[in-house]
PDB file of C-alpha atoms in Angstrom:
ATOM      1  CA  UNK A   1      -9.143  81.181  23.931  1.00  0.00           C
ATOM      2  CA  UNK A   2     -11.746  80.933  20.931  1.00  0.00           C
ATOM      3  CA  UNK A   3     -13.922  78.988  23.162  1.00  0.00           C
ATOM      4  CA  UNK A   4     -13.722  81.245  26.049  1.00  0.00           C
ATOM      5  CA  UNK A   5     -14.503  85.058  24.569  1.00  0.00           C
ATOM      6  CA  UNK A   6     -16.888  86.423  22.096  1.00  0.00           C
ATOM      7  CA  UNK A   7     -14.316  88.352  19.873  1.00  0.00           C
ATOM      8  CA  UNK A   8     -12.952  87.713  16.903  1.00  0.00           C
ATOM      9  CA  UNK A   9      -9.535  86.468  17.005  1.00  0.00           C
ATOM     10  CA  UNK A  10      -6.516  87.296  14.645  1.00  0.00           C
ATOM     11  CA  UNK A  11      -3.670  84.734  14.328  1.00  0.00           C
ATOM     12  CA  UNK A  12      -0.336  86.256  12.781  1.00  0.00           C
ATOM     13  CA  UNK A  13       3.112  84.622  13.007  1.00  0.00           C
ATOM     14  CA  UNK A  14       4.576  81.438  11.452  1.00  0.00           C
ATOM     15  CA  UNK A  15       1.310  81.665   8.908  1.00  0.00           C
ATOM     16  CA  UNK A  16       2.670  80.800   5.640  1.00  0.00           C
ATOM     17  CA  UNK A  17      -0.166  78.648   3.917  1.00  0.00           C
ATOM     18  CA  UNK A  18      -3.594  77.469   3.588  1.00  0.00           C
ATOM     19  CA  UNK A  19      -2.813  74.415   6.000  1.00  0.00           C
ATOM     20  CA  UNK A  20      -1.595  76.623   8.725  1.00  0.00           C
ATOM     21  CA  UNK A  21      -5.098  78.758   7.606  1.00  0.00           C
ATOM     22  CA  UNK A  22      -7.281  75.711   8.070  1.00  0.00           C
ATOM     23  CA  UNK A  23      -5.327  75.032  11.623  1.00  0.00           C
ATOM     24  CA  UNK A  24      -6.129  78.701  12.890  1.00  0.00           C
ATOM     25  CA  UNK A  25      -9.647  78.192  11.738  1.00  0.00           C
ATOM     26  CA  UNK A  26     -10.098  75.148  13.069  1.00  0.00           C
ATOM     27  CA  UNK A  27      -9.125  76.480  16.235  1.00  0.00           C
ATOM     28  CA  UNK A  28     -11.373  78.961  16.340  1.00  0.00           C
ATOM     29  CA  UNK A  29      -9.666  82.427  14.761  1.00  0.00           C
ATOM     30  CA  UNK A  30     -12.030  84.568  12.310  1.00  0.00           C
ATOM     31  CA  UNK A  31      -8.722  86.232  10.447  1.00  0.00           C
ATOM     32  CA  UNK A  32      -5.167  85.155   9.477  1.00  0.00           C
ATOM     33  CA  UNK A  33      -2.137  87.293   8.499  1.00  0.00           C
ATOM     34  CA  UNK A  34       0.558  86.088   6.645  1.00  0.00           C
ATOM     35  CA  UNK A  35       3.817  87.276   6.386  1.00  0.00           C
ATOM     36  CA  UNK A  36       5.426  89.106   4.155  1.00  0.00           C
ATOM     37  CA  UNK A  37       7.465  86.590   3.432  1.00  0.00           C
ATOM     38  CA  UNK A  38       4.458  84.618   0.917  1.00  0.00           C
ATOM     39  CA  UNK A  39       5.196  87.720  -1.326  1.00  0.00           C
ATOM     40  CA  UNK A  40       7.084  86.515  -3.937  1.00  0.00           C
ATOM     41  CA  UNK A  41       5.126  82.796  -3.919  1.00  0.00           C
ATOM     42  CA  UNK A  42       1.281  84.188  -5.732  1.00  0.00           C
ATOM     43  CA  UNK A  43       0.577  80.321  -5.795  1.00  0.00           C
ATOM     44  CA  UNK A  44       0.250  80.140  -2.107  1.00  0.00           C
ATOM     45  CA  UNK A  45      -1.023  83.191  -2.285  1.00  0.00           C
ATOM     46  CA  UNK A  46      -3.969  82.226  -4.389  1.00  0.00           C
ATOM     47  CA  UNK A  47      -4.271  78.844  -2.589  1.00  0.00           C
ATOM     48  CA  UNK A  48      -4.647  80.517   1.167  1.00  0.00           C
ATOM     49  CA  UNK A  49      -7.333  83.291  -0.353  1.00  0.00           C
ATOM     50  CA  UNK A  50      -9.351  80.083  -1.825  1.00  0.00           C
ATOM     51  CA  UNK A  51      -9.235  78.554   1.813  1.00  0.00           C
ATOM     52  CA  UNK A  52      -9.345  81.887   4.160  1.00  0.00           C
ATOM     53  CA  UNK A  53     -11.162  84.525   1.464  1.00  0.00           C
ATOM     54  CA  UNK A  54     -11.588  87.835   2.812  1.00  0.00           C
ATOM     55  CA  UNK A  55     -10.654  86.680   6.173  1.00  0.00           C
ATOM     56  CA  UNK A  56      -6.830  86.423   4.526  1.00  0.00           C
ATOM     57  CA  UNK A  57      -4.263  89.353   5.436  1.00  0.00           C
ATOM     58  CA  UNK A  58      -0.907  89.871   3.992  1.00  0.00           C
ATOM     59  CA  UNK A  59       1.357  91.746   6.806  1.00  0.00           C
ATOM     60  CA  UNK A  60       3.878  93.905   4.912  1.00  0.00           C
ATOM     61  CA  UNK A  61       6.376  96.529   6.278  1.00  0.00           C
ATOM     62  CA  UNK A  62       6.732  99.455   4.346  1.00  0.00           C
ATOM     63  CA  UNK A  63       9.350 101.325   5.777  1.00  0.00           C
ATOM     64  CA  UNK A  64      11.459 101.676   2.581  1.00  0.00           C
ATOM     65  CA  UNK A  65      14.641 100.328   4.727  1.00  0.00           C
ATOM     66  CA  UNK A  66      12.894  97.158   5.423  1.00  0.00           C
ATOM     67  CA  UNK A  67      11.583  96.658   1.655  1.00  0.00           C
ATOM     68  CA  UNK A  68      15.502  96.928   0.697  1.00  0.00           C
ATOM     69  CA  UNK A  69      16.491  94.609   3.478  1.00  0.00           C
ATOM     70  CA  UNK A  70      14.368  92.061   2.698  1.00  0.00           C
ATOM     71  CA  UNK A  71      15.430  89.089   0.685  1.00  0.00           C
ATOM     72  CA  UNK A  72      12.929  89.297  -2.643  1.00  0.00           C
ATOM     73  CA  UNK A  73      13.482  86.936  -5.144  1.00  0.00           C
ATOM     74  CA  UNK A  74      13.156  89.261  -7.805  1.00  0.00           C
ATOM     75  CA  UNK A  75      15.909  91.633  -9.217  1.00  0.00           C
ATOM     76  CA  UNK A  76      14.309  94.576  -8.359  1.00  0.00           C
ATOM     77  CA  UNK A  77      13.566  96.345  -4.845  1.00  0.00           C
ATOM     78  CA  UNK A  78       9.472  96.682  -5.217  1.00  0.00           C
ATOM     79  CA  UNK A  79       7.753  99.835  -3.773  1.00  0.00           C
ATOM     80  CA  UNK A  80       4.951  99.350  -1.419  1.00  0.00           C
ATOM     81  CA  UNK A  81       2.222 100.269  -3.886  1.00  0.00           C
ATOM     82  CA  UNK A  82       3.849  97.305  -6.198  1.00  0.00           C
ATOM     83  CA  UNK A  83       3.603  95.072  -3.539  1.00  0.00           C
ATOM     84  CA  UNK A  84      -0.007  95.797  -3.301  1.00  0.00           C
ATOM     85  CA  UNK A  85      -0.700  95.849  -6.773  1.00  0.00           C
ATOM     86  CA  UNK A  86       0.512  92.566  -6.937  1.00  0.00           C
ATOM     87  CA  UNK A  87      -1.260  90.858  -4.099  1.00  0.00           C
ATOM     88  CA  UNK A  88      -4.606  92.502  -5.456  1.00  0.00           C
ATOM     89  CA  UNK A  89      -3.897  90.410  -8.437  1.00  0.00           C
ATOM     90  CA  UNK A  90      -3.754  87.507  -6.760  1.00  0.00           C
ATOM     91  CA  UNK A  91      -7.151  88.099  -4.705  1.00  0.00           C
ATOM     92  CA  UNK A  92      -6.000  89.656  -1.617  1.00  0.00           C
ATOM     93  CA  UNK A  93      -8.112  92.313  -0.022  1.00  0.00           C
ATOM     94  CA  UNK A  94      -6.383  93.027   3.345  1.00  0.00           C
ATOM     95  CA  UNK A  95      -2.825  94.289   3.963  1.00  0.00           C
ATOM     96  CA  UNK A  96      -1.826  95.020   7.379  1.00  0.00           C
ATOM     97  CA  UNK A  97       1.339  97.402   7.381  1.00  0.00           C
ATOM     98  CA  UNK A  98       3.449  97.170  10.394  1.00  0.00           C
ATOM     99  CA  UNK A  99       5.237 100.247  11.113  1.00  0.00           C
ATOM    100  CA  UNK A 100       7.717  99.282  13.705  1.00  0.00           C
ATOM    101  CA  UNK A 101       7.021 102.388  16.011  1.00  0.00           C
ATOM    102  CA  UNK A 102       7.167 104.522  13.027  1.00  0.00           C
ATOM    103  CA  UNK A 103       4.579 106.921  12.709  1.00  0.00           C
ATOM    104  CA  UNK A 104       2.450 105.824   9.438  1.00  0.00           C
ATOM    105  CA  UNK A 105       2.800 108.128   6.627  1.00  0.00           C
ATOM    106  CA  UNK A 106      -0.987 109.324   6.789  1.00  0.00           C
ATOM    107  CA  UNK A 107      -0.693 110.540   2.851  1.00  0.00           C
ATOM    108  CA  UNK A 108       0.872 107.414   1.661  1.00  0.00           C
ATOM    109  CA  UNK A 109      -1.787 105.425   3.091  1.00  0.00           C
ATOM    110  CA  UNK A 110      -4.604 107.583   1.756  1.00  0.00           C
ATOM    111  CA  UNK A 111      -3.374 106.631  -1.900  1.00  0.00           C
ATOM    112  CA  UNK A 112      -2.933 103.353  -1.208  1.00  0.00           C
ATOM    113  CA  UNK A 113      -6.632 103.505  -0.031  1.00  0.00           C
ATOM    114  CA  UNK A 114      -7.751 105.729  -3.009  1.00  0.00           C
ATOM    115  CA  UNK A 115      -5.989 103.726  -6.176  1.00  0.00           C
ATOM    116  CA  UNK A 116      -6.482  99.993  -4.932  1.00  0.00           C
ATOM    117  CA  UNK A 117      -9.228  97.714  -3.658  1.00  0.00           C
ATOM    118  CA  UNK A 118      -7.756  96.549  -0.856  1.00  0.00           C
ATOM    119  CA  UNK A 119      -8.205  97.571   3.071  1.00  0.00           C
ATOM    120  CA  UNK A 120      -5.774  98.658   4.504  1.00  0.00           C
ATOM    121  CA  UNK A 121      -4.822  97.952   8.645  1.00  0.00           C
ATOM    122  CA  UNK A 122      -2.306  99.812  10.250  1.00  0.00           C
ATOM    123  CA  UNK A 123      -0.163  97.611  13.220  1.00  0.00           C
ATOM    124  CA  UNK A 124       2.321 100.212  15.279  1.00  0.00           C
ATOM    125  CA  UNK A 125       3.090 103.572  15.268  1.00  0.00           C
ATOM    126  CA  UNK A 126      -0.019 104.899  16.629  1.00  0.00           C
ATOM    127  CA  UNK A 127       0.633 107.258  20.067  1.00  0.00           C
ATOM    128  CA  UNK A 128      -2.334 108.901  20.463  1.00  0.00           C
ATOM    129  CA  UNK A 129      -5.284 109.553  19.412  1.00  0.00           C
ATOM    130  CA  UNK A 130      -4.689 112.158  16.992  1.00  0.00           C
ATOM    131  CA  UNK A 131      -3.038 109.422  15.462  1.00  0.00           C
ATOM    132  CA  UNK A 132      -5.954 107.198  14.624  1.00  0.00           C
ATOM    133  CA  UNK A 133      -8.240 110.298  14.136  1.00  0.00           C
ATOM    134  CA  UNK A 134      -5.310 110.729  11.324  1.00  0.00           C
ATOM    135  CA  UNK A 135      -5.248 107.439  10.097  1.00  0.00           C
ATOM    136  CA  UNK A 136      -9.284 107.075  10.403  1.00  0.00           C
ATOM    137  CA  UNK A 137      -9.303 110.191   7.950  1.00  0.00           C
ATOM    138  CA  UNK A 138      -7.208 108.548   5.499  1.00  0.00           C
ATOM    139  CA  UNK A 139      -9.290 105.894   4.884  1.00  0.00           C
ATOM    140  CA  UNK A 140      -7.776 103.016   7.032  1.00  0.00           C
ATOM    141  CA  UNK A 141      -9.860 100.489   7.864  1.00  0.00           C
ATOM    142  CA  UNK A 142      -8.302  99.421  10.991  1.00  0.00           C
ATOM    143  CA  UNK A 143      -5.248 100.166  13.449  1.00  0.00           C
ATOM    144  CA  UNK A 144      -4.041  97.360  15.875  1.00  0.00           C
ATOM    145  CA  UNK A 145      -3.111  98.737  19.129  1.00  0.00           C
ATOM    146  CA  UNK A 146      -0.942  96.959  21.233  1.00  0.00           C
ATOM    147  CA  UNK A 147       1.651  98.919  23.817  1.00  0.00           C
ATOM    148  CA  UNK A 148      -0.376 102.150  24.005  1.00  0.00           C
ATOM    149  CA  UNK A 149      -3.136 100.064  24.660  1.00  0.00           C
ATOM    150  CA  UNK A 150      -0.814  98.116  27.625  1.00  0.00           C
ATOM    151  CA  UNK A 151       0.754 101.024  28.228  1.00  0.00           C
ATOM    152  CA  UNK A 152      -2.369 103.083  28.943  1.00  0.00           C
ATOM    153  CA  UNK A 153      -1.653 105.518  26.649  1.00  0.00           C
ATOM    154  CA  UNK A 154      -4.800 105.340  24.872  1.00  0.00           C
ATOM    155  CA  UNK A 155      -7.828 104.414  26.416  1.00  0.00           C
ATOM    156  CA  UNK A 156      -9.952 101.401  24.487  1.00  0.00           C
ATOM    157  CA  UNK A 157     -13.510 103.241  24.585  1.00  0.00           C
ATOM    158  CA  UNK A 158     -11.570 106.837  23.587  1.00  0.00           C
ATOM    159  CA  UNK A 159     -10.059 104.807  20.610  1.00  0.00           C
ATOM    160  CA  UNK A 160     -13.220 103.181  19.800  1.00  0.00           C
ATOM    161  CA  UNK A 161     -15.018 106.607  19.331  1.00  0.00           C
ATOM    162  CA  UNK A 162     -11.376 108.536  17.736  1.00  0.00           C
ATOM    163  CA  UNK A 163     -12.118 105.823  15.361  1.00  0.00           C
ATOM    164  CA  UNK A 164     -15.447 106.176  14.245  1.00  0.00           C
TER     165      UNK A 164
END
């Protein structure tokens, strides 16, 4: 696919290290997202942002049910701001947050913008354009569009310029 178009290309899924990193690269993808299952392992963390650098993504879902489902290996439930805290640490500068058809919590993701250095993406949730006017507003850096975009219930070029 790399070979074939002039866009950038974002692999996501079954990511969990720098030697899955090098593979996407090597293939021909400009960003990779890992899952939020590298959370609670910084070492990896630290080793895929020495390989992928800014081009590194953590994907994290913040709806607070999901945070409590998940298995952590810690004692403690983290909030969403923790978990960014924490990756920040470790050199991360890109969180996408997957919102399951959820609409994003516009205020929650201004803070997030305004108290860390990190960008944050936005993956689901977003029906209209109002919705990335919204999310544009807050400071996101990005929203990945998939099934309104399929759907054609936002139009590419209107979302382009709702987004600038």
């Amino acid at each position: 696919i790399a070979s074939r178009v002039a866009v950038p290309i974002q692999v996501a899924g079954g990511v969990d290290g720098p030697d899955q990193i090098r593979l996407a690269f090597a293939a021909g993808a400009t960003r990779a997202v890992m899952t939020m299952a590298v959370v609670d392992q910084p070492d990896v963390i630290r080793e895929s942002v020495a390989v992928a650098g800014d081009w590194l993504a953590i994907g994290l879902d913040p709806r607070p049910e999901r945070l409590a489902a998940f298995p952590w290996r810690r004692e403690a439930i983290p909030t969403l701001a923790q978990l960014v805290v924490e990756l920040a640490g470790v050199g991360v500068r890109r969180v996408v947050l997957a919102h399951g058809g959820g609409t994003p919590d516009a205020d929650l993701l201004a803070s997030l913008v305004r108290a860390y250095d990190v960008e944050v993406l936005v993956a689901g949730g977003v029906p209209d354009l109002d919705g990335i006017r919204r999310l544009r507003d807050a400071g996101v850096s990005g929203v990945i569009l998939g099934e309104t975009l399929l759907s054609g219930a936002i139009d590419f070029p209107a979302a382009v310029e709702a987004a600038a």
